[in-house]
CSV table of C-alpha atoms in Angstrom, one decimal:
chain,number,residue,atom,x,y,z
A,30,MET,CA,0.0,-0.1,-0.1
A,31,ASP,CA,1.6,3.5,-0.9
A,32,SER,CA,2.0,6.0,2.0
A,33,SER,CA,-0.3,8.1,0.0
A,34,ASP,CA,-3.1,5.8,0.3
A,35,MET,CA,-3.1,5.7,4.2
A,36,VAL,CA,-5.5,7.7,6.7
A,37,ALA,CA,-4.2,8.3,10.4
A,38,ALA,CA,-6.3,6.3,12.7
A,39,GLY,CA,-7.0,9.1,14.9
A,40,PRO,CA,-8.1,9.0,18.6
A,41,PHE,CA,-11.7,8.2,19.6
A,42,SER,CA,-14.6,10.8,20.5
A,43,GLY,CA,-13.4,11.2,24.7
A,44,ALA,CA,-17.1,9.5,25.2
A,45,ASP,CA,-16.5,6.3,23.0
A,46,ARG,CA,-12.7,6.2,24.5
A,47,ALA,CA,-14.2,6.2,28.2
A,48,ALA,CA,-16.3,3.5,27.0
A,49,VAL,CA,-14.2,1.4,25.8
A,50,TYR,CA,-11.9,2.0,29.3
A,51,ARG,CA,-15.1,1.4,31.1
A,52,ALA,CA,-15.4,-2.1,29.4
A,53,ILE,CA,-11.8,-2.9,30.1
A,54,GLU,CA,-11.8,-1.6,33.6
A,55,THR,CA,-15.2,-3.0,35.4
A,56,ARG,CA,-15.1,-6.8,32.9
A,57,ARG,CA,-15.2,-9.3,35.7
A,58,ASP,CA,-16.1,-13.2,35.5
A,59,VAL,CA,-19.5,-13.4,36.4
A,60,ARG,CA,-20.9,-16.9,37.5
A,61,GLY,CA,-24.4,-16.3,39.5
A,62,GLU,CA,-26.8,-13.7,40.0
A,63,PHE,CA,-28.2,-14.0,36.9
A,64,LEU,CA,-31.4,-12.8,35.7
A,65,ASP,CA,-34.5,-15.0,34.4
A,66,ARG,CA,-34.5,-13.2,30.8
A,67,PRO,CA,-33.2,-14.6,28.0
A,68,VAL,CA,-30.1,-13.7,25.8
A,69,GLY,CA,-31.5,-13.1,22.4
A,70,ASP,CA,-29.7,-14.8,19.0
A,71,ALA,CA,-29.1,-11.3,17.8
A,72,VAL,CA,-26.9,-10.2,20.9
A,73,ILE,CA,-25.2,-13.7,20.6
A,74,ALA,CA,-24.4,-12.8,17.1
A,75,ARG,CA,-23.1,-9.3,18.4
A,76,LEU,CA,-20.7,-11.0,20.6
A,77,LEU,CA,-19.2,-13.6,18.0
A,78,GLU,CA,-18.5,-11.2,15.8
A,79,ALA,CA,-16.6,-9.2,18.2
A,80,ALA,CA,-14.7,-12.3,19.3
A,81,HIS,CA,-14.0,-12.9,15.6
A,82,HIS,CA,-12.6,-9.6,15.2
A,83,ALA,CA,-10.0,-10.8,17.9
A,84,PRO,CA,-6.2,-10.5,15.9
A,85,SER,CA,-4.5,-13.9,15.2
A,86,VAL,CA,-1.2,-14.8,14.4
A,87,GLY,CA,-0.6,-15.2,10.5
A,88,LEU,CA,-4.1,-14.6,10.5
A,89,MET,CA,-5.4,-18.2,11.1
A,90,GLN,CA,-8.1,-17.5,13.3
A,91,PRO,CA,-8.0,-20.6,14.5
A,92,TRP,CA,-11.2,-20.5,17.0
A,93,ASN,CA,-14.6,-21.8,16.9
A,94,PHE,CA,-17.6,-21.0,18.7
A,95,ILE,CA,-20.1,-23.6,19.9
A,96,VAL,CA,-23.2,-22.0,21.2
A,97,ILE,CA,-24.9,-24.5,23.7
A,98,ARG,CA,-28.3,-24.0,24.8
A,99,ASP,CA,-29.3,-27.4,25.6
A,100,LEU,CA,-30.0,-28.3,29.1
A,101,ALA,CA,-29.4,-31.6,29.1
A,102,LEU,CA,-26.0,-31.4,28.0
A,103,ARG,CA,-25.3,-28.4,30.0
A,104,ARG,CA,-26.2,-30.5,32.9
A,105,ARG,CA,-24.0,-33.1,31.9
A,106,ILE,CA,-21.0,-30.7,32.0
A,107,ARG,CA,-21.7,-28.8,35.2
A,108,ASP,CA,-21.5,-32.4,36.8
A,109,VAL,CA,-18.1,-33.4,35.0
A,110,VAL,CA,-17.1,-29.9,36.4
A,111,ALA,CA,-18.3,-30.4,39.7
A,112,ARG,CA,-16.0,-33.8,40.0
A,113,ARG,CA,-13.2,-31.7,38.5
A,114,ASN,CA,-13.5,-28.8,41.2
A,115,GLU,CA,-13.7,-31.4,44.1
A,116,GLU,CA,-10.4,-32.7,42.9
A,117,ALA,CA,-8.6,-29.2,42.1
A,118,ALA,CA,-9.6,-28.6,46.1
A,119,GLY,CA,-7.7,-31.6,47.2
A,120,MET,CA,-4.6,-29.8,45.6
A,121,PHE,CA,-4.9,-27.0,48.1
A,122,ASP,CA,-3.9,-26.7,51.7
A,123,ASP,CA,-6.8,-26.8,53.8
A,124,GLU,CA,-7.5,-23.3,54.4
A,125,ARG,CA,-7.1,-22.3,50.5
A,126,ALA,CA,-9.3,-25.7,49.6
A,127,ALA,CA,-12.1,-24.5,52.1
A,128,ALA,CA,-12.0,-20.9,50.8
A,129,TYR,CA,-11.9,-22.9,47.1
A,130,GLN,CA,-15.0,-24.8,47.7
A,131,ARG,CA,-17.0,-21.3,49.1
A,132,LEU,CA,-16.6,-19.9,45.5
A,133,LYS,CA,-19.2,-20.2,43.0
A,134,LEU,CA,-17.0,-21.5,40.1
A,135,GLU,CA,-19.2,-22.0,37.4
A,136,GLY,CA,-22.9,-21.3,36.0
A,137,ILE,CA,-23.1,-23.7,33.5
A,138,VAL,CA,-26.8,-24.6,34.0
A,139,GLU,CA,-28.0,-21.1,35.5
A,140,ALA,CA,-26.8,-19.2,32.6
A,141,PRO,CA,-29.2,-19.9,29.5
A,142,VAL,CA,-26.7,-20.2,26.9
A,143,ASN,CA,-22.9,-21.4,27.0
A,144,ILE,CA,-20.2,-20.7,24.3
A,145,CYS,CA,-17.6,-23.2,24.0
A,146,VAL,CA,-14.4,-21.5,22.2
A,147,THR,CA,-12.1,-23.7,21.0
A,148,CYS,CA,-8.4,-23.3,19.1
A,149,ASP,CA,-8.4,-25.5,16.2
A,150,ARG,CA,-4.5,-26.0,16.0
A,151,THR,CA,-4.2,-27.2,12.5
A,152,ARG,CA,-5.8,-24.5,11.2
A,153,GLY,CA,-3.2,-22.8,8.4
A,154,GLY,CA,-1.5,-25.8,7.8
A,155,LYS,CA,2.1,-26.8,9.1
A,156,VAL,CA,3.6,-23.6,8.7
A,157,VAL,CA,1.9,-20.2,10.1
A,158,LEU,CA,3.4,-16.9,9.7
A,159,GLY,CA,4.8,-16.0,13.7
A,160,ARG,CA,4.1,-19.9,14.7
A,161,THR,CA,7.7,-21.1,13.4
A,162,HIS,CA,9.4,-20.5,16.6
A,163,GLN,CA,6.2,-19.9,19.5
A,164,PRO,CA,3.8,-22.3,18.6
A,165,ASP,CA,1.5,-21.5,21.4
A,166,THR,CA,0.7,-18.2,19.4
A,167,ASP,CA,-2.6,-20.0,18.0
A,168,LEU,CA,-3.7,-20.5,21.7
A,169,LEU,CA,-2.7,-16.8,22.4
A,170,SER,CA,-4.9,-15.4,19.4
A,171,ALA,CA,-7.6,-17.9,20.6
A,172,ALA,CA,-7.5,-16.1,24.2
A,173,CYS,CA,-7.9,-12.9,22.6
A,174,ALA,CA,-10.9,-14.1,20.9
A,175,VAL,CA,-12.4,-15.0,24.2
A,176,GLN,CA,-11.1,-11.3,25.7
A,177,ASN,CA,-13.1,-9.7,22.6
A,178,LEU,CA,-16.2,-11.8,23.9
A,179,PHE,CA,-15.9,-10.9,27.4
A,180,LEU,CA,-15.4,-7.2,26.5
A,181,ALA,CA,-18.5,-7.0,24.2
A,182,ALA,CA,-20.4,-8.8,26.7
A,183,ARG,CA,-19.7,-6.2,29.1
A,184,ALA,CA,-20.8,-3.6,27.0
A,185,GLU,CA,-23.9,-5.4,26.2
A,186,GLY,CA,-25.0,-5.5,29.9
A,187,ILE,CA,-24.2,-9.5,30.0
A,188,GLY,CA,-22.6,-11.3,32.4
A,189,ALA,CA,-20.0,-14.0,31.5
A,190,GLY,CA,-18.2,-16.1,33.5
A,191,TRP,CA,-14.8,-18.7,32.6
A,192,ALA,CA,-15.6,-22.3,33.4
A,193,VAL,CA,-13.0,-24.6,31.2
A,194,ARG,CA,-10.0,-25.3,33.3
A,195,VAL,CA,-12.0,-29.0,34.6
A,196,LEU,CA,-13.0,-30.0,31.5
A,197,CYS,CA,-12.3,-33.4,30.6
A,198,GLU,CA,-11.9,-35.6,27.5
A,199,ALA,CA,-15.2,-37.0,27.6
A,200,CYS,CA,-16.8,-33.9,27.8
A,201,ILE,CA,-14.8,-32.6,25.0
A,202,ALA,CA,-16.4,-35.4,23.0
A,203,ARG,CA,-20.2,-34.3,23.6
A,204,LEU,CA,-19.2,-30.9,22.8
A,205,GLN,CA,-17.8,-32.1,19.2
A,206,ARG,CA,-21.2,-33.5,18.3
A,207,TYR,CA,-22.8,-30.3,18.3
A,208,SER,CA,-20.7,-28.2,16.3
A,209,LEU,CA,-21.4,-27.6,13.1
A,210,ARG,CA,-18.2,-29.2,11.3
A,211,PRO,CA,-15.2,-31.2,12.8
A,212,TRP,CA,-12.3,-29.2,14.9
A,213,ALA,CA,-9.2,-30.3,16.3
A,214,GLY,CA,-7.2,-28.9,19.0
A,215,ARG,CA,-8.4,-28.2,22.4
A,216,VAL,CA,-11.1,-26.1,24.4
A,217,LEU,CA,-10.2,-23.0,25.4
A,218,CYS,CA,-12.7,-21.4,27.3
A,219,LEU,CA,-16.5,-22.4,28.0
A,220,ALA,CA,-18.3,-18.8,28.7
A,221,CYS,CA,-21.9,-19.0,30.4
A,222,ILE,CA,-23.6,-16.1,28.9
A,223,ALA,CA,-26.5,-14.7,31.1
A,224,ARG,CA,-28.1,-11.3,31.6
A,225,SER,CA,-27.0,-10.4,35.2
A,226,LEU,CA,-27.3,-8.2,38.1
A,227,GLY,CA,-23.8,-7.8,39.4
A,228,LEU,CA,-20.2,-7.3,38.5
A,229,SER,CA,-18.2,-7.7,41.3
A,230,LEU,CA,-18.0,-11.4,43.0
A,231,PRO,CA,-15.6,-12.6,46.2
A,232,SER,CA,-11.9,-13.1,45.1
A,233,PHE,CA,-9.8,-16.2,45.4
A,234,ALA,CA,-6.6,-13.8,45.2
A,235,ARG,CA,-6.3,-9.6,44.9
A,236,PRO,CA,-4.8,-8.0,41.8
A,237,LEU,CA,-1.4,-6.5,41.8
A,238,PRO,CA,-1.2,-2.5,40.9
A,239,VAL,CA,0.5,-2.0,37.5
A,240,ARG,CA,3.4,-0.6,39.2
């Protein structure tokens, strides 16, 4: 592209800039206090569109999105997660184990919609620009998509909670059956999506300051 064709990006307006920073600063994992109101298809489509606009290494866009509304499937996933949470609690010392068990760690059934975000590590072929010496950049790219999804959810007044760290292979196999096309790789995020009352939840750890 000739430099004469380029246009300066320029800053957002003050109101738009403040809205962006507000979404970033007030985003929280939300796994409870859900409102009994549906999340419409148009809202879900906007969230997925925002996620799909995330940057990705070599433009490989390794993510897939599986929208799960089926209650029976969400209950099966919840049961798997509950067992894995029990195992995880046993990995902490007594005091932290008790604190862990008091946390609300998922809202898989309470939320009317789950969005499973996967990372297809085969997309783009064997050699992808930017992955030649750092193969995990595809996972970082998919994480950017998750972040976009959560920020867009905040802007829509939608609560979103991340509940993936404890999914197992059997659970993943069930999710694959719900996908519109086959996918390879790993589940990166199971987001519980619902209209929510609150943003702040008790924390297991304290955030660090930037300095």
